Coordinates of C-alpha atoms in Angstrom, one line a residue:
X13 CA -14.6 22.7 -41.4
X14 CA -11.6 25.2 -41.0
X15 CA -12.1 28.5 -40.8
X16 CA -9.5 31.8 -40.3
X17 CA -10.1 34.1 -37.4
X18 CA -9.2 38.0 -38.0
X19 CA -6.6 38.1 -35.9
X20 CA -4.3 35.7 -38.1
X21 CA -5.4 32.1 -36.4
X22 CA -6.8 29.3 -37.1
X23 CA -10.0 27.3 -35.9
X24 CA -11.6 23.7 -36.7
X25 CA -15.2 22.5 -36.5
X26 CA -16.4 19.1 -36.7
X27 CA -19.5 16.8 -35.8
X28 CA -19.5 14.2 -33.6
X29 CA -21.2 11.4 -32.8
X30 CA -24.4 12.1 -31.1
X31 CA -24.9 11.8 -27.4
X32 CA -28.4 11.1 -25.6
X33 CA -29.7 11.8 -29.3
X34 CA -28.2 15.3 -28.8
X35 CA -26.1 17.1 -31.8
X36 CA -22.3 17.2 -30.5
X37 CA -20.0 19.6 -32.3
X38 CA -16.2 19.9 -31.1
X39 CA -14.6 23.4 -32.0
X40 CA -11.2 24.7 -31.2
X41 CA -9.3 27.2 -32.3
X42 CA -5.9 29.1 -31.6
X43 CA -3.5 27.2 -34.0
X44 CA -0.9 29.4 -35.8
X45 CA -1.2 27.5 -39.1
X46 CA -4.2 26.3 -41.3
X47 CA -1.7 22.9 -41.5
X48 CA -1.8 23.0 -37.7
X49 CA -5.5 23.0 -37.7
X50 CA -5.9 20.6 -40.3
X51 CA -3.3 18.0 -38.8
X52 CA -5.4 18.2 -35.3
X53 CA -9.3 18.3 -36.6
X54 CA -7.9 14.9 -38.6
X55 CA -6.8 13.8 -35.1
X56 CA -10.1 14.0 -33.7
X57 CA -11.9 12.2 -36.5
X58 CA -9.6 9.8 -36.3
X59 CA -9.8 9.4 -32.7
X60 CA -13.8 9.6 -33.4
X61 CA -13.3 6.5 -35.6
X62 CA -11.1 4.6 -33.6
X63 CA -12.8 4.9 -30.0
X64 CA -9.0 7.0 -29.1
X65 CA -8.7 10.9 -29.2
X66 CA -5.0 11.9 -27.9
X67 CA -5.1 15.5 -27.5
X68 CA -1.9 17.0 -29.0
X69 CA -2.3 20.1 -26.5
X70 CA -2.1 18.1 -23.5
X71 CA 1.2 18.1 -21.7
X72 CA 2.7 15.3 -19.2
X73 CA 2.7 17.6 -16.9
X74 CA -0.8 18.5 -16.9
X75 CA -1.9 15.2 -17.6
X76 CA -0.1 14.1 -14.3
X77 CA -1.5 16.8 -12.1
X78 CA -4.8 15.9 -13.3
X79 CA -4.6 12.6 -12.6
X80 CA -3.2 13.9 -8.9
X81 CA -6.3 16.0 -8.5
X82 CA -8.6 12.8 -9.3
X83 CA -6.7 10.7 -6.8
X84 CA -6.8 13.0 -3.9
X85 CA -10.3 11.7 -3.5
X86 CA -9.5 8.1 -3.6
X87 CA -6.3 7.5 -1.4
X88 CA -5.1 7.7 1.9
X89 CA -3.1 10.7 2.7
X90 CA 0.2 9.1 3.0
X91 CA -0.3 7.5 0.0
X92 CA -1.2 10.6 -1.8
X93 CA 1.7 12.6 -0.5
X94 CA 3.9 9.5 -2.2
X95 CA 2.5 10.2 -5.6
X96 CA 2.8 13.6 -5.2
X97 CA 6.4 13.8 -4.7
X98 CA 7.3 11.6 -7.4
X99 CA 5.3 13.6 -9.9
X100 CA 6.4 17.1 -8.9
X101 CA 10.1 16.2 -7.8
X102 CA 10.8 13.5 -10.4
X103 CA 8.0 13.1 -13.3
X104 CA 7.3 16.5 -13.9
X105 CA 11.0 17.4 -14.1
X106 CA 11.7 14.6 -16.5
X107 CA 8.7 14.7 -18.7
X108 CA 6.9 17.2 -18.1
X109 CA 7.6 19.2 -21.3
X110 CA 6.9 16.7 -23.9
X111 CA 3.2 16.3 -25.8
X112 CA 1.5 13.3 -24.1
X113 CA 0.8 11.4 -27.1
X114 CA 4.6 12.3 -27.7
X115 CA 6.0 10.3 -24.6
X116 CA 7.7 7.0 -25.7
X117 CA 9.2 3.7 -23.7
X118 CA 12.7 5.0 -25.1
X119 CA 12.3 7.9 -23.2
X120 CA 11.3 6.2 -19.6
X121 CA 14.2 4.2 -20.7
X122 CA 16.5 6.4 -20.8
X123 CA 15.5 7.8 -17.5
X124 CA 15.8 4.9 -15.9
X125 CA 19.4 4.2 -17.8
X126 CA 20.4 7.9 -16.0
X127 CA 19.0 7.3 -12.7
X128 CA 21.3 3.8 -12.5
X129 CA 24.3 5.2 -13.7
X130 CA 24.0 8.1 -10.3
X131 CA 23.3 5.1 -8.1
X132 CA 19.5 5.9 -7.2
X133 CA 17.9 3.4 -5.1
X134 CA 16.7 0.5 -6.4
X135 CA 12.9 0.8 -4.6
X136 CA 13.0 4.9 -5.3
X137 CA 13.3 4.5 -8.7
X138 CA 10.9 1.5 -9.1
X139 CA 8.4 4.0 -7.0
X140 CA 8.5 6.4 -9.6
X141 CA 8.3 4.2 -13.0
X142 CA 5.0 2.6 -11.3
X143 CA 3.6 6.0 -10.6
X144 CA 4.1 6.8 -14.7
X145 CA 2.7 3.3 -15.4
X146 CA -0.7 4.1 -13.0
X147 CA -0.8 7.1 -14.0
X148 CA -0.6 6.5 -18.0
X149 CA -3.0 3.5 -17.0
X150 CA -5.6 6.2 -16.2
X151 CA -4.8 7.9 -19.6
X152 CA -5.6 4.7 -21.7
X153 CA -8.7 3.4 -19.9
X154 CA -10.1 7.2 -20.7
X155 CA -9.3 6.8 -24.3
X156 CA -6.7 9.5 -24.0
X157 CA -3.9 7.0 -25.2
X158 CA -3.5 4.2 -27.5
X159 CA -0.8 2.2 -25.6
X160 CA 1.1 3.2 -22.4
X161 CA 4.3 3.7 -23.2
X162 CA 5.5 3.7 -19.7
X163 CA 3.9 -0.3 -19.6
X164 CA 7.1 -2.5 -19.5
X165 CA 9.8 -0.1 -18.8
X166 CA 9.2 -0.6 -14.5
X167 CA 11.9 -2.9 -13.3
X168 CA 11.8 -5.7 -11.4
X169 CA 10.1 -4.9 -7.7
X170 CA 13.3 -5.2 -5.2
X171 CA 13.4 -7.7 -2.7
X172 CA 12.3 -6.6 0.5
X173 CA 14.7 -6.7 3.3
X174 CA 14.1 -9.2 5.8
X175 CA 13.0 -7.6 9.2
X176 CA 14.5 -7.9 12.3
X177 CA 12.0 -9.6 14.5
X178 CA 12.4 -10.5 18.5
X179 CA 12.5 -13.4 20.2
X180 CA 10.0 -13.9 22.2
X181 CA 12.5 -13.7 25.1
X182 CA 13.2 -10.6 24.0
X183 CA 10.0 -9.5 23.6
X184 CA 9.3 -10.5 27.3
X185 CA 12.2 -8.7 28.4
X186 CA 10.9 -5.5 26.6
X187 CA 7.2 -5.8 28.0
X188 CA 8.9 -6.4 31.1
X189 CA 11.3 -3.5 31.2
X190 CA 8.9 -0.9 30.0
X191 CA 6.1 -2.5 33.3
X192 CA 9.2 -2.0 35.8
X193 CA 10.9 1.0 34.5
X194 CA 8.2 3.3 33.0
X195 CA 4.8 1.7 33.7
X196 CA 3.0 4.6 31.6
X197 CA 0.4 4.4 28.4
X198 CA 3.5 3.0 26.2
X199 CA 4.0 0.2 27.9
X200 CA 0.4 -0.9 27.5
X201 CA 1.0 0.2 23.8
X202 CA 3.1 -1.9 23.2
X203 CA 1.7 -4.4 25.4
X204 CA -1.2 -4.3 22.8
X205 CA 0.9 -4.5 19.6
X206 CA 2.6 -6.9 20.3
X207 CA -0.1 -9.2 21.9
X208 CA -2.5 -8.1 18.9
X209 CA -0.5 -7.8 16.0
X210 CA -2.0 -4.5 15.4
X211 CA -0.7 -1.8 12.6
X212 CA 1.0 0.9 14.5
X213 CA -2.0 3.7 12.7
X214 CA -4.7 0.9 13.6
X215 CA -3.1 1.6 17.5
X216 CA -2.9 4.6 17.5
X217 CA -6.1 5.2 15.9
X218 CA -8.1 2.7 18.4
X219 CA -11.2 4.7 20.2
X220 CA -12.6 3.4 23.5
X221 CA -16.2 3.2 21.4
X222 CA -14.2 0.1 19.3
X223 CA -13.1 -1.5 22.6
X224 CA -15.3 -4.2 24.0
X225 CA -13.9 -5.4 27.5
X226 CA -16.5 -7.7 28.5
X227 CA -16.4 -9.4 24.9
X228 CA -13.0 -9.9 24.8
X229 CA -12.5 -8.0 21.9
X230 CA -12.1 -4.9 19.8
X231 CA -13.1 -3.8 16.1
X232 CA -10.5 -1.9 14.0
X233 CA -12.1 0.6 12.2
X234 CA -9.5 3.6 11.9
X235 CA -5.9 4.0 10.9
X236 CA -3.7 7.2 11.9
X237 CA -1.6 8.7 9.1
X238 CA 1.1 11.4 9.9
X239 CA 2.0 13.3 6.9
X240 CA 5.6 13.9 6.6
X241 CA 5.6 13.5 10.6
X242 CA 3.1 16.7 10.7
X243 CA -0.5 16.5 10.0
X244 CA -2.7 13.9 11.3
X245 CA -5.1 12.5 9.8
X246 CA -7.3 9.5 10.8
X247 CA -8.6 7.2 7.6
X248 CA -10.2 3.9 7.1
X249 CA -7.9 0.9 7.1
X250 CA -7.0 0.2 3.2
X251 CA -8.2 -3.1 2.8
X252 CA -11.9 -4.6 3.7
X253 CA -10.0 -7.8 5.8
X254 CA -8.2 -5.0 8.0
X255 CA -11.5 -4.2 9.1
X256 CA -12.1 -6.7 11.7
X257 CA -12.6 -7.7 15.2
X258 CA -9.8 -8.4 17.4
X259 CA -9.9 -11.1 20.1
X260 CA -7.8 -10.2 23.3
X261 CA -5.4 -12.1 25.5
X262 CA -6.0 -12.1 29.3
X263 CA -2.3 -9.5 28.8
X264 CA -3.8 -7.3 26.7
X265 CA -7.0 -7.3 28.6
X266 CA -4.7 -6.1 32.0
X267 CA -3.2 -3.7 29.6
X268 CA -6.7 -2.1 28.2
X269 CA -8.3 -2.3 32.1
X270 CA -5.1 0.0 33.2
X271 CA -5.4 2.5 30.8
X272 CA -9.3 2.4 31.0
X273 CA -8.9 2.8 35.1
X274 CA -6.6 5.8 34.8
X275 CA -8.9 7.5 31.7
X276 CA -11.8 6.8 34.4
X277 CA -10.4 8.6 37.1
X278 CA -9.0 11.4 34.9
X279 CA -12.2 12.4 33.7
X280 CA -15.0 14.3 35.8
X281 CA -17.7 12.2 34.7
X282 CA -15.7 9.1 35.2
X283 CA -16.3 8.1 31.3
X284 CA -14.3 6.4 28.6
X285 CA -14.5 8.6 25.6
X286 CA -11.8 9.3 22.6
X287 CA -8.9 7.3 22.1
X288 CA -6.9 4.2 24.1
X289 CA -3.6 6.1 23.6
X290 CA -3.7 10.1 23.4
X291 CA -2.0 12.8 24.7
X292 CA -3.2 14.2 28.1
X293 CA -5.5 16.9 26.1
X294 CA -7.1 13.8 24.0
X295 CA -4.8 14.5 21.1
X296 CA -3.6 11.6 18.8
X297 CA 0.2 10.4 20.0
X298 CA 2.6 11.4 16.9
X299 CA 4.1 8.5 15.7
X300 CA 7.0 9.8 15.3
X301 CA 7.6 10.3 19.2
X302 CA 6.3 7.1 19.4
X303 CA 9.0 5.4 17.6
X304 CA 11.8 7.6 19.5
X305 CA 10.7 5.8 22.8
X306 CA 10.5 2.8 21.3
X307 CA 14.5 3.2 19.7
X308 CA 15.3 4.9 23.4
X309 CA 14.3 2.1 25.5
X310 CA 15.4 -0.3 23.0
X311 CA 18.5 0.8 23.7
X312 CA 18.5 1.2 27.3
X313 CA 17.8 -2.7 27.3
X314 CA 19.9 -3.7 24.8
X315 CA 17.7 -5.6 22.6
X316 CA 18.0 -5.4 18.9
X317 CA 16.8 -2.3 17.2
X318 CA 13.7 -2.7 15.8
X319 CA 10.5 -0.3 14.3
X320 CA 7.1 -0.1 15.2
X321 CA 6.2 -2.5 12.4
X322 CA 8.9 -4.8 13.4
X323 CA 6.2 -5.0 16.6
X324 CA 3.2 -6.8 14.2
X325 CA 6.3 -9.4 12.4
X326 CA 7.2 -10.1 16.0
X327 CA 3.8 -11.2 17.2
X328 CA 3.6 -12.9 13.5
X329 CA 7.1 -14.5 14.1
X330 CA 6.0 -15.8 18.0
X331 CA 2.9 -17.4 16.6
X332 CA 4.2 -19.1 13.7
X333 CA 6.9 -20.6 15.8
X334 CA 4.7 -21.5 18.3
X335 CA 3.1 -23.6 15.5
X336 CA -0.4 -21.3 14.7
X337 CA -1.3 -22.7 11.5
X338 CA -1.0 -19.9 8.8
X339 CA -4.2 -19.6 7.5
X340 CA -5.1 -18.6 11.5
X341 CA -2.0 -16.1 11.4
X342 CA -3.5 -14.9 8.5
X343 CA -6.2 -14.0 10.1
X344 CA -5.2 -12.7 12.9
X345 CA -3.2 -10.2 10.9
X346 CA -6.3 -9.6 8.9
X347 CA -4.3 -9.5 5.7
X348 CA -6.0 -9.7 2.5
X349 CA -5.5 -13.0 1.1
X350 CA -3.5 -16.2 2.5
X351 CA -0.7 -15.6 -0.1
X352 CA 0.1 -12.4 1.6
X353 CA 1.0 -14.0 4.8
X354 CA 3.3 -16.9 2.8
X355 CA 5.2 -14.0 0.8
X356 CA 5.7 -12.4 4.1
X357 CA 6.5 -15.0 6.8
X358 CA 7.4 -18.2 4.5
X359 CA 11.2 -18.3 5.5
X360 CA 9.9 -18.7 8.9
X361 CA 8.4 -21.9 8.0
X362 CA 11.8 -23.7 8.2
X363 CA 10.1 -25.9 10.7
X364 CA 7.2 -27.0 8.8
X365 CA 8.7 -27.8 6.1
X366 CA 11.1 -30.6 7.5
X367 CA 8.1 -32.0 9.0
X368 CA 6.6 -32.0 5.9
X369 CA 9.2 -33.6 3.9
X370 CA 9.7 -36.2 6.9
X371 CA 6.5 -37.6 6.7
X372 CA 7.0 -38.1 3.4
X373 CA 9.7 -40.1 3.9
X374 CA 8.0 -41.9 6.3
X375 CA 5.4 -42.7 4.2
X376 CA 7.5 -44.2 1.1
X377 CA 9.7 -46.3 3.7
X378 CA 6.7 -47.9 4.8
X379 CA 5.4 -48.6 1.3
X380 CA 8.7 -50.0 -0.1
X381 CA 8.8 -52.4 3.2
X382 CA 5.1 -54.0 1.9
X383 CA 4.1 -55.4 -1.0
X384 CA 2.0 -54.0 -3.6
X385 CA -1.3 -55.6 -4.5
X386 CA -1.7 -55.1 -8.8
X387 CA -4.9 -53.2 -9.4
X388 CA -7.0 -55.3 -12.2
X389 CA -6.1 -53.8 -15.6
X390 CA -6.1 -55.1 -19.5
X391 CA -4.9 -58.7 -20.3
X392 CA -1.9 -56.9 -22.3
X393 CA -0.7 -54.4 -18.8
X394 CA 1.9 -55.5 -16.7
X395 CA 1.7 -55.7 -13.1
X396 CA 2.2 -53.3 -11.4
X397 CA 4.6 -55.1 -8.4
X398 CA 5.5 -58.8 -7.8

């Protein structure tokens, strides 16, 4: 039904499909034209009929920031703050203005076209086209769009470059350095990372509550995030497998009895309470500062430059050369899935693989040096060997 309001505009009514057994009307008004109306009320029965209702009032840029407010509950903060600036500093910008159910591929297209010919980074601009594909994802699964038109216009995922990793003379000689030179709560940090694996936010995050001494063992349960280097926040570790208990060296165990000996003494009652690593006022360590040490002493030794990161691929690095099978580096890394840990760390494998293809050699010189025995087959099949 259509119907004229008195100050000039226009309004359509229409039933729906019932809900719960309840009566379900849909009425909007404020179009400028009776055609207006028309064109949209025939949009929602048709949407009514087809299971898909794209509202023609609905911007990209309100879409997006919707779909920013929904995800706000689900994602780390660092990951939030990601999505954010590509939808406000790049999406918004670029789309913003045109009717969702307006957005075509040829339009992401041509984005992406314009961002190549100014030389934007490969992995920036890949960022942003997947945070149009996720978010127009969202749109479809709600029944807000028929097809994403955002769906094959993401290119290829760059290659990530390969890290720098340490030798494990090097990494010795850091450990080393840091014990002779500083002998403070970084160089049991690091002590810890690099025996452990550990995620630099799973480090920082570790509480004495998680840290069993007389097991041999601690439980990640927390990772810090530092939002563009300010606000701290401590989350849950992303994935179920980074939850997991950590077995610990007789290293890191000297490591974790220093810092637990000085926390001891610090405090009147003697307790361990709070975090391994903090501040002296029980304050998370920024990460930030945390890096800068790392690049300063780095430096003062002369090792290669490396990130905290670069920590957890040396420890993976040192084990796999060491010749830990990699479904038990896996683990140790607590990664998700076994694939992971190959995508990762295969070029390191070099080894492996020689001995792999050897004893396959070995195994057909042998065979062509005897003779084959004929398996009994049909009266008409040939032998297999003399």
């Amino acid at each position: 039904m259509l119907e004229e309001a008195e100050h000039g505009s226009w309004t359509y009514c229409v039933d729906l499909a019932p809900e719960d057994g309840k009566r379900k009307t849909r009425r909007r008004g404020g179009f400028a034209t009776r055609a207006e109306a028309a064109r949209e009320m025939k949009a929602v029965l048709n949407g009514e009929l087809r299971g898909v209702y794209e509202d023609r009032r609905v911007t990209v840029a309100s879409f997006l920031r919707q779909w920013l407010a929904v995800k706000k509950e689900e994602l780390a903060p660092n990951t939030y703050v990601g999505y954010e600036a590509c939808v406000e500093r790049d999406l918004i910008p670029a789309f913003g203005h045109y009717r969702l159910p307006d957005l075509r591929p040829k339009h992401v297209e041509r984005w992406i076209a314009n961002q190549r010919k100014t030389k934007r980074g490969k992995v920036t601009v890949y960022r942003i086209v997947s945070t149009l594909r996720n978010a127009l994802n969202a749109a479809v699964r709600s029944w807000g769009l028929r097809y994403n038109p955002a769906k094959h216009s993401v290119p290829p995922r760059p290659r990530a470059e390969e890290r720098t990793c340490w030798t494990p003379e090097e990494a010795a000689a850091f450990l080393r350095y840091n014990a002779e030179c500083y002998a403070d709560q970084l160089t049991d940090l690091f002590e810890v990372m690099l025996g452990t694996g550990m995620r630099r936010g799973e480090v920082l995050a570790l509480h004495w509550t998680d840290v069993h001494l007389m097991d041999r063992k601690l439980y990640v349960r927390w990772t810090l995030a530092a939002i563009d280097n300010g606000e701290i926040h401590l989350w849950e570790p992303k994935t179920e497998a980074s939850r997991a208990w950590i077995s610990l060296s007789p290293r890191v165990m000297t490591a974790l009895h220093r810092q637990a000996t000085i926390q001891m003494n610090a405090h009147p009652d003697g307790r361990l309470e709070g975090l391994v690593f903090a501040r002296p006022g029980g304050t998370p360590l920024r990460p930030q500062w945390v890096l800068d040490q790392l690049r300063k002493r780095t430096v003062e030794l002369g090792v290669p430059r490396i990130g905290l990161h670069d920590l957890r691929h040396t420890a993976a690095s040192i084990m796999i050369a060491e010749g830990i099978p990699i479904a038990i580096v896996s683990k140790t890394l607590r990664h998700a899935t076994l694939a992971t840990t190959i995508n990762l760390y295969g070029h390191l494998f070099k080894g492996s693989a020689d001995q792999a293809v050897n004893a396959l050699a070995r195994a057909l010189d042998q065979a062509q040096t005897g003779q084959f025995r004929a398996l009994p087959r049909g009266d008409d099949d040939l032998p297999l060997a003399a």
